GROMACS .gro file of C-alpha atoms in nm:
model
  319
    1UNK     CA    1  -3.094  -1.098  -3.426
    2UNK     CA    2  -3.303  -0.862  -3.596
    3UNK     CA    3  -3.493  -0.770  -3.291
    4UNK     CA    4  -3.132  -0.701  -3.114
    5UNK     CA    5  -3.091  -0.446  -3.397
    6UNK     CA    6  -3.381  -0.235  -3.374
    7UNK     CA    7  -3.316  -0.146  -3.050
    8UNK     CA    8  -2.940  -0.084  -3.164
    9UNK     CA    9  -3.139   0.185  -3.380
   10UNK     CA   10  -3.328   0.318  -3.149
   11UNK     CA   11  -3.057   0.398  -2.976
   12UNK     CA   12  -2.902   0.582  -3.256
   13UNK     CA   13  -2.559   0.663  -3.216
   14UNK     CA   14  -2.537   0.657  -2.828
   15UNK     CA   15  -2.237   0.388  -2.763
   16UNK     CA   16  -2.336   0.163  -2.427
   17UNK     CA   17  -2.140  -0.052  -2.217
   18UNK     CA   18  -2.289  -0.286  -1.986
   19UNK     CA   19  -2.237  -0.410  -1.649
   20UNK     CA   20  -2.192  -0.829  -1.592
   21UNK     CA   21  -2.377  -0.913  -1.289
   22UNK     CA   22  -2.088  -1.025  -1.016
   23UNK     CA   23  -2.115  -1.346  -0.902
   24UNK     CA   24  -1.964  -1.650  -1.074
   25UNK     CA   25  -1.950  -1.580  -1.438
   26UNK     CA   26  -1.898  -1.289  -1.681
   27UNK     CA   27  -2.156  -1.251  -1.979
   28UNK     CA   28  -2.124  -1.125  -2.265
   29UNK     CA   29  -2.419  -1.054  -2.549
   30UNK     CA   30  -2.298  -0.836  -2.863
   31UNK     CA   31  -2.518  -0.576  -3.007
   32UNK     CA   32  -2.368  -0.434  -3.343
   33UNK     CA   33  -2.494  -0.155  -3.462
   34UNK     CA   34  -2.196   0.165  -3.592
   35UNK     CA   35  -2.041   0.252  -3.203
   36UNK     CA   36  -2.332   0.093  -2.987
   37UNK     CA   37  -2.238  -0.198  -2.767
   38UNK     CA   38  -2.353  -0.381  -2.478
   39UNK     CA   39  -2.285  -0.676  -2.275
   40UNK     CA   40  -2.581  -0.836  -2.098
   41UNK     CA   41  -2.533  -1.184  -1.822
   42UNK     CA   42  -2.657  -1.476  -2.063
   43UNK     CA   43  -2.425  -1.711  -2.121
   44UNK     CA   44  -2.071  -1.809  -1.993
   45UNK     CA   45  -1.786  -1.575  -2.085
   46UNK     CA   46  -1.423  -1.731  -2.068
   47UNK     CA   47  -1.186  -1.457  -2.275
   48UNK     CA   48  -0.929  -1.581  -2.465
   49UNK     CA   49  -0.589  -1.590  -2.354
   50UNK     CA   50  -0.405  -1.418  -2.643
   51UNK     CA   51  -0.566  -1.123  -2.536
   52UNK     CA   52  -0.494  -0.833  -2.385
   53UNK     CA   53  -0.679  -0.533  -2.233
   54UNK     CA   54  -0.520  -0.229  -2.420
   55UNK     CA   55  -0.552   0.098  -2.560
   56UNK     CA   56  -0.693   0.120  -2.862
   57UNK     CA   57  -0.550   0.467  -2.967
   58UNK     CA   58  -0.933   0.641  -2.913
   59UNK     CA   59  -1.030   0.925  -2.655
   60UNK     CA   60  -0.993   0.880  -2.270
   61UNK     CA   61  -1.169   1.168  -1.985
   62UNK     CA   62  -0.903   1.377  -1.841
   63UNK     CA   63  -0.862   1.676  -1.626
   64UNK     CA   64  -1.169   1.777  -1.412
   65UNK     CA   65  -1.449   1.580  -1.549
   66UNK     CA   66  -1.747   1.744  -1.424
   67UNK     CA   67  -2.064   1.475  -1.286
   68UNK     CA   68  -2.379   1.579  -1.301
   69UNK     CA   69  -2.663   1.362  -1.110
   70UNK     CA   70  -3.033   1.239  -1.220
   71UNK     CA   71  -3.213   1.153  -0.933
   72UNK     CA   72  -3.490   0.916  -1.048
   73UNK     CA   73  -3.756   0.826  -0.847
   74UNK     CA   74  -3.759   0.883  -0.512
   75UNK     CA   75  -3.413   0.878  -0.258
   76UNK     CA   76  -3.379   0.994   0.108
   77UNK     CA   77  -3.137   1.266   0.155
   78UNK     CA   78  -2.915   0.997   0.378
   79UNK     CA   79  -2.884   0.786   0.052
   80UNK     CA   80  -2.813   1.080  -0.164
   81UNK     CA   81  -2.548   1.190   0.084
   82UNK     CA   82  -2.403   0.803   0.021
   83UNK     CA   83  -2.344   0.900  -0.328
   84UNK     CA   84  -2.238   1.279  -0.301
   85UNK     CA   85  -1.988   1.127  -0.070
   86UNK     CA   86  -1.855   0.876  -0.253
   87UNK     CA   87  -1.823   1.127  -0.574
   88UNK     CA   88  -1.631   1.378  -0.336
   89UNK     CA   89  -1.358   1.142  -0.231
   90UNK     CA   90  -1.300   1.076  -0.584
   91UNK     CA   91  -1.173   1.418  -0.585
   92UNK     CA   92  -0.947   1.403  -0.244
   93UNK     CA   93  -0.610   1.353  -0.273
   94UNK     CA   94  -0.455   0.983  -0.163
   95UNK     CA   95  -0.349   1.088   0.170
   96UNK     CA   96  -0.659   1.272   0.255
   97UNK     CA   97  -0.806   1.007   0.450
   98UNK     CA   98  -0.687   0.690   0.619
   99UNK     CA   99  -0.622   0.411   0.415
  100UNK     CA  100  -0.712   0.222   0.170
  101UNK     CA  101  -0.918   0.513   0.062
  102UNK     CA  102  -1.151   0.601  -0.290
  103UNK     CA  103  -0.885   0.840  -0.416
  104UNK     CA  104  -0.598   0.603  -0.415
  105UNK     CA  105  -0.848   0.375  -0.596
  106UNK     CA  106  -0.908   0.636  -0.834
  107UNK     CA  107  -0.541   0.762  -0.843
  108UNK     CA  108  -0.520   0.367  -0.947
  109UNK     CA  109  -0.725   0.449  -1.265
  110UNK     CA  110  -0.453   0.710  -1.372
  111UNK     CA  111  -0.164   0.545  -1.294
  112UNK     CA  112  -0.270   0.188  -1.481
  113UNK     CA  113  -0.486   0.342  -1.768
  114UNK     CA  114  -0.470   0.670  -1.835
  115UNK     CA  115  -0.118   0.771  -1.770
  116UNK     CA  116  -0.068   0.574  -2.077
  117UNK     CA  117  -0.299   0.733  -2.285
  118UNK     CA  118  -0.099   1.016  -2.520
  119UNK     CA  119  -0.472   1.211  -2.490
  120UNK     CA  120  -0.487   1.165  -2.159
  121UNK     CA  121  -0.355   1.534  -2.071
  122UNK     CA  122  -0.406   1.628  -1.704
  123UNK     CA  123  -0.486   1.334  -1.445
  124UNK     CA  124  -0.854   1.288  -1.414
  125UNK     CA  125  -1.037   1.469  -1.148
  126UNK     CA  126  -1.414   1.446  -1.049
  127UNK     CA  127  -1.613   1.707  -0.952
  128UNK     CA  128  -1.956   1.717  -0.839
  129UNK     CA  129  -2.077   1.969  -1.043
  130UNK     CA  130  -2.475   1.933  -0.998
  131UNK     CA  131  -2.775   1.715  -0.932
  132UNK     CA  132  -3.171   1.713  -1.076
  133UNK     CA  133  -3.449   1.533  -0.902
  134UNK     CA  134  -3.704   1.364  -1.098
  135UNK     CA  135  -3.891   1.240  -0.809
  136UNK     CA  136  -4.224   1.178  -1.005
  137UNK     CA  137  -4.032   1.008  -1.250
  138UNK     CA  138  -4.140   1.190  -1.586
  139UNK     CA  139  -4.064   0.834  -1.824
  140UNK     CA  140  -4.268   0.607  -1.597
  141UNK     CA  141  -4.157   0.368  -1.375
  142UNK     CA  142  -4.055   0.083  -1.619
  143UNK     CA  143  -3.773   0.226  -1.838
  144UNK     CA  144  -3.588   0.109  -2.143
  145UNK     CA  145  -3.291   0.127  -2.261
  146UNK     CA  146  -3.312   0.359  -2.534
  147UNK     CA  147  -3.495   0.618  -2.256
  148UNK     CA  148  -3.174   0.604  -2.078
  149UNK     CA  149  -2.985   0.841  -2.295
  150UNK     CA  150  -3.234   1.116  -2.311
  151UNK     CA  151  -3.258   1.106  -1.908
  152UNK     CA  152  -2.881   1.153  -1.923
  153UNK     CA  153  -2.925   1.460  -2.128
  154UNK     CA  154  -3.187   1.619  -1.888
  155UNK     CA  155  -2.875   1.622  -1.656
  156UNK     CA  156  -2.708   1.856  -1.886
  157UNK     CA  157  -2.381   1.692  -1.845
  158UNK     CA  158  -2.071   1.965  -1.992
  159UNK     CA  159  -1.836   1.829  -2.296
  160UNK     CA  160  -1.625   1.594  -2.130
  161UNK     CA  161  -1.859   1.511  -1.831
  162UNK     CA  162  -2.074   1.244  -1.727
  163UNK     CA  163  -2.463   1.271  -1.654
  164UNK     CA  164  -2.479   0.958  -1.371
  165UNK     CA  165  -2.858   0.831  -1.400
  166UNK     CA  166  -2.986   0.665  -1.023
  167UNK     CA  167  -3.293   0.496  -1.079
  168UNK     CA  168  -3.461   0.425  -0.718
  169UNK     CA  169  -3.547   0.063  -0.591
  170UNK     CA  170  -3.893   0.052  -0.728
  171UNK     CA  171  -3.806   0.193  -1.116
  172UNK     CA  172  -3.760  -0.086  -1.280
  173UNK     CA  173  -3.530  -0.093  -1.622
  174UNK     CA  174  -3.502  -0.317  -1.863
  175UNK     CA  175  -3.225  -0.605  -1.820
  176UNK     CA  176  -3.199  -0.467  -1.454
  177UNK     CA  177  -3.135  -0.818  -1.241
  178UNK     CA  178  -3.219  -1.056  -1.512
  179UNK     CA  179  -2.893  -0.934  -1.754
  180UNK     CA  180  -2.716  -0.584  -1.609
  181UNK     CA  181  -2.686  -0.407  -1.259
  182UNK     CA  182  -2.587  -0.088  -1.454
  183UNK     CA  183  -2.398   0.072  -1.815
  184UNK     CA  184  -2.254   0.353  -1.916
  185UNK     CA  185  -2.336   0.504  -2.222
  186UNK     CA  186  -2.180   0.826  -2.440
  187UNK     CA  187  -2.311   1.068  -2.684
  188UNK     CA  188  -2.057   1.106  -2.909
  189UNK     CA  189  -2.131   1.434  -3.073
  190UNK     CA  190  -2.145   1.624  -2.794
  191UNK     CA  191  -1.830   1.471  -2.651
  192UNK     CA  192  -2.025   1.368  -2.303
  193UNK     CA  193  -2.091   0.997  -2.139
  194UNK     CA  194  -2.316   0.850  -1.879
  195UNK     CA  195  -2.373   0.594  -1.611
  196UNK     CA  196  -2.628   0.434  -1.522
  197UNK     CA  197  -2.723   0.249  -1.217
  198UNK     CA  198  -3.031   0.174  -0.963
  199UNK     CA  199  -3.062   0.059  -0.650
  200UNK     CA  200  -3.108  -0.313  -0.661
  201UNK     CA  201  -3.257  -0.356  -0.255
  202UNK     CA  202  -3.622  -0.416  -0.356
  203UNK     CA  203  -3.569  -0.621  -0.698
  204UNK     CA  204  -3.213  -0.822  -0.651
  205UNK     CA  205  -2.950  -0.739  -0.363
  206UNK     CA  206  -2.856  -1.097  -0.427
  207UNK     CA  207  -2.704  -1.017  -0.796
  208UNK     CA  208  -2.641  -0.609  -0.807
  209UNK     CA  209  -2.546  -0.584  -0.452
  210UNK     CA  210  -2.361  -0.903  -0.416
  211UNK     CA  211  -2.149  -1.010  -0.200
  212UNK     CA  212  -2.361  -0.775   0.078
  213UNK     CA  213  -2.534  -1.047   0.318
  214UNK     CA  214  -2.434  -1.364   0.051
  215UNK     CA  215  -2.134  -1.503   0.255
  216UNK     CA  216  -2.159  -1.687   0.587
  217UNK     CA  217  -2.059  -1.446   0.798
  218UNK     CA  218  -2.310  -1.196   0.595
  219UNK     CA  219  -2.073  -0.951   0.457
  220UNK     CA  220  -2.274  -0.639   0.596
  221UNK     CA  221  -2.326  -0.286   0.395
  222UNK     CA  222  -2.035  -0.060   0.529
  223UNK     CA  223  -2.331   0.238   0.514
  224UNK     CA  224  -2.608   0.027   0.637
  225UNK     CA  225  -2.801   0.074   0.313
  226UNK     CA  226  -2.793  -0.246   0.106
  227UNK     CA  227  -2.895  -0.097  -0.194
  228UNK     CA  228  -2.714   0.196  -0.196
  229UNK     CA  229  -2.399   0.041  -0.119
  230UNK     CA  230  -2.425  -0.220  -0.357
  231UNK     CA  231  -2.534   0.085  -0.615
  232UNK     CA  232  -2.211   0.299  -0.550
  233UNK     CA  233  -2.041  -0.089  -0.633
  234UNK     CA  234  -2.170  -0.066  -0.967
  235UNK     CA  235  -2.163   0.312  -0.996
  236UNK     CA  236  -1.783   0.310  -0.960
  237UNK     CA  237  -1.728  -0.007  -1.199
  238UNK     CA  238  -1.925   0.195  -1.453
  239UNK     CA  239  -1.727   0.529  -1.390
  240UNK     CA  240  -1.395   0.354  -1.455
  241UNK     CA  241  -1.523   0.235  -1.778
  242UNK     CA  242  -1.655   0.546  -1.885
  243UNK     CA  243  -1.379   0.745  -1.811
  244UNK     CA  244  -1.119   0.468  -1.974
  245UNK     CA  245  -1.327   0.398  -2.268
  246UNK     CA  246  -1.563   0.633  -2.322
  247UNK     CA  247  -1.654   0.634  -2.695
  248UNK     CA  248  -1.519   0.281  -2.766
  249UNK     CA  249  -1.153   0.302  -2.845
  250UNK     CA  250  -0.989   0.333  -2.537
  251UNK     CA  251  -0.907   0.073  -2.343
  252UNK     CA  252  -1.046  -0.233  -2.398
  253UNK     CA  253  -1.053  -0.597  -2.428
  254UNK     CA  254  -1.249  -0.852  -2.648
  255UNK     CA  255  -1.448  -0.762  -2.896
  256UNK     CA  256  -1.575  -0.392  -2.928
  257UNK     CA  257  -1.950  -0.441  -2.947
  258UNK     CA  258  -1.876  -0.612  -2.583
  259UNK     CA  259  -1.592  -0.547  -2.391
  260UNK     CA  260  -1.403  -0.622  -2.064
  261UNK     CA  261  -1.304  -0.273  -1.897
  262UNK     CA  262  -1.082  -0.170  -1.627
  263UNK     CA  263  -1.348  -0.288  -1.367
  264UNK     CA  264  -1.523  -0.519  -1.552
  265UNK     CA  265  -1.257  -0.745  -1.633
  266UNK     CA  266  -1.213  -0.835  -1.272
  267UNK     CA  267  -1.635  -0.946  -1.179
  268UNK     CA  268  -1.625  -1.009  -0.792
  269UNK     CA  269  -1.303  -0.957  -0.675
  270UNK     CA  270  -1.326  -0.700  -0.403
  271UNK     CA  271  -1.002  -0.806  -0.172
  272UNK     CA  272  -0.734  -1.060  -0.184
  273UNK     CA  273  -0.760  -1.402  -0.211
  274UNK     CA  274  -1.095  -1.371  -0.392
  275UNK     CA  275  -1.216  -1.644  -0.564
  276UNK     CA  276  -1.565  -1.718  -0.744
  277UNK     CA  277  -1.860  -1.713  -0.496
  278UNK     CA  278  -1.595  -1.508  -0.204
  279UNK     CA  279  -1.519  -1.138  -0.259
  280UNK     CA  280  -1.154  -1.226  -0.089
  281UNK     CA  281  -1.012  -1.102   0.254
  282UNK     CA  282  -1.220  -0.745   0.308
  283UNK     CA  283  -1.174  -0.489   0.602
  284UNK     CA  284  -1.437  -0.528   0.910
  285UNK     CA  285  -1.557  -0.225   1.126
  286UNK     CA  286  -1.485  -0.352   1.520
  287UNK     CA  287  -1.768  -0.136   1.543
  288UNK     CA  288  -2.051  -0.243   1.343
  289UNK     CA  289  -1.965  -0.581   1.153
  290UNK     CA  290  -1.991  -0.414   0.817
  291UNK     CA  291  -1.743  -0.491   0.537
  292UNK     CA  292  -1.506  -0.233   0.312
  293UNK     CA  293  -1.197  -0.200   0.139
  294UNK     CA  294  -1.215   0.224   0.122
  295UNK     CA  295  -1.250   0.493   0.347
  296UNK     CA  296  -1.367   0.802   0.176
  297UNK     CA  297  -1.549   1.164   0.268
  298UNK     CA  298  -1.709   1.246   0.640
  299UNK     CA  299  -1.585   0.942   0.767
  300UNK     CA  300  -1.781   0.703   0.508
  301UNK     CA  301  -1.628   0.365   0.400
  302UNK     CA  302  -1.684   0.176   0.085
  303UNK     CA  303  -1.690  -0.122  -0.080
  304UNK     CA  304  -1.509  -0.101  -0.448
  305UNK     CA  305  -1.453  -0.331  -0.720
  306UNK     CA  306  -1.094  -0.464  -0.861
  307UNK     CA  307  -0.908  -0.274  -1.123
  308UNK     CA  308  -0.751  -0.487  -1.379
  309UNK     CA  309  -0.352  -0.449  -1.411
  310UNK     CA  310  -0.270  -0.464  -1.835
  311UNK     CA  311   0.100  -0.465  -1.733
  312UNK     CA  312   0.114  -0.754  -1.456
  313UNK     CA  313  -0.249  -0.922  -1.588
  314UNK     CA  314  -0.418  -0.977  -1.227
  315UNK     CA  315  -0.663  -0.764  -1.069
  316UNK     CA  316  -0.530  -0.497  -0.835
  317UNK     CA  317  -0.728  -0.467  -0.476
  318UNK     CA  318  -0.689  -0.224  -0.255
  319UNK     CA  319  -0.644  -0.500   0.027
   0.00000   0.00000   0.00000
């Protein structure tokens, strides 16, 4: 316990939310310590039934929320592209491309979380406003958690943004595979969050970029880059927490050091029917074999998580 809260200290008062790995179970470890929280795949998590994910009256990201990007370590531009992609069809409009498509999952976030949120104001919009390379990666390649927050910073994220903080496939970070695939993270005080997330291909594909080549048929990357594809999975879990619940009082359920969030609550369910160990009926490219449930920018397809439904209690898919 005590060793759980020094690094709750060294953290200070950066508030982090962590990402179950998606398989069978959700895990939950809490960390107290003022805001901080985290959630980390130890033991067996069944919630109890009286609850309810809701809103817990605290601040939600609304309007154009700007996204900066860390690049740590080293990325091709074809995987970088992945991700630019992917945070550009956030921004689309629903009907911008065929569907399913990322912006009606992300016009999903709105309509079942924030729309309900007095604070709210304007319906959230993401815009890629910038990205820094840290190639030579300046903190090492083994990273802790408490370095996390000060790499967020050197992505000079605006009030009301989000620093997202890629770590490439041979960084490694501590709890990566063995107890998170990614977090997000906020800095109260200057009214910004973060997410954090690294490409799992060298060090786990079988837990952070599950269900890619698992199943029998192999589910197959929609992108052809199992670690990337698997990292925009967890990249847009984490995005939908951070933008639902970024401080800690938003919306939430369980307890607050460790919570279930709007993706969270729903650990791998990707299309209908799903059911532990099977990510459900998914959408197959005639072309290629690969697996998705979104169509996004230049013709890119995705694979996205399950956003939990407060009102009906299930997890909405987008097929």
């Amino acid at each position: 316990i005590e060793s759980r809260r020094s690094m709750a200290s060294a953290l200070g008062g950066f508030h982090l939310r962590g990402h179950a790995l998606v398989v069978l179970v959700v895990a939950v470890l809490s960390l107290a310590h003022r805001s901080m929280g985290a959630r980390r795949l130890m033991e067996l998590y069944e919630p109890d039934p009286s609850e309810q994910l809701t809103y817990h009256n605290g601040t939600v990201l609304g309007g154009d929320i700007p996204v900066c990007v860390l690049w740590y370590g080293r990325f091709t531009a074809a995987q970088k592209a992945i991700v630019s992609d992917f945070i550009a069809s956030l921004a689309a409009a629903p009907g911008d491309y065929p569907v399913p498509s990322v912006p009606q999952w992300w016009s999903s976030i709105d309509r079942l979380y924030l729309a309900k949120a007095e604070a709210a104001g304007k319906k959230a919009r993401v815009i890629l406003s910038g990205q820094v390379s840290d190639e030579g990666c300046s903190l090492g390649r083994s990273l802790t958690l408490s370095q996390l927050p000060a790499l967020a910073a050197a992505a000079k994220p605006a009030k009301g943004g989000v620093a997202l903080v890629l770590t490439a496939q041979d960084v490694a970070v501590e709890g990566f595979c063995m107890s998170r695939c990614g977090m997000h993270g906020s800095d109260a005080k200057a009214g910004t969050a973060y997410v954090w997330a690294g490409n799992s291909a060298a060090q786990c594909p079988g837990q952070c970029a599950w269900p890619f080549q698992q199943e029998e048929p192999p589910v197959l990357p929609p992108n052809d880059d199992l670690g990337m594809d698997g990292l925009v999975m967890n990249v847009a879990s984490m995005l939908a927490g951070a933008v639902t619940d970024p401080f800690g009082d938003g919306f939430y359920q369980g307890e607050h050091e460790a919570p279930l969030e709007a993706a969270t609550a729903c650990p791998g369910v990707y299309g209908n029917g799903a059911y532990p160990g099977n990510a459900g009926e998914l959408l197959v490219d005639k072309a290629t074999g690969a697996s998705y449930n979104a169509n996004g920018a230049h013709g890119r397809r995705y694979l996205l998580p399950a956003l939990y439904d407060p009102a009906s209690s299930e997890c909405a898919t987008l097929v």
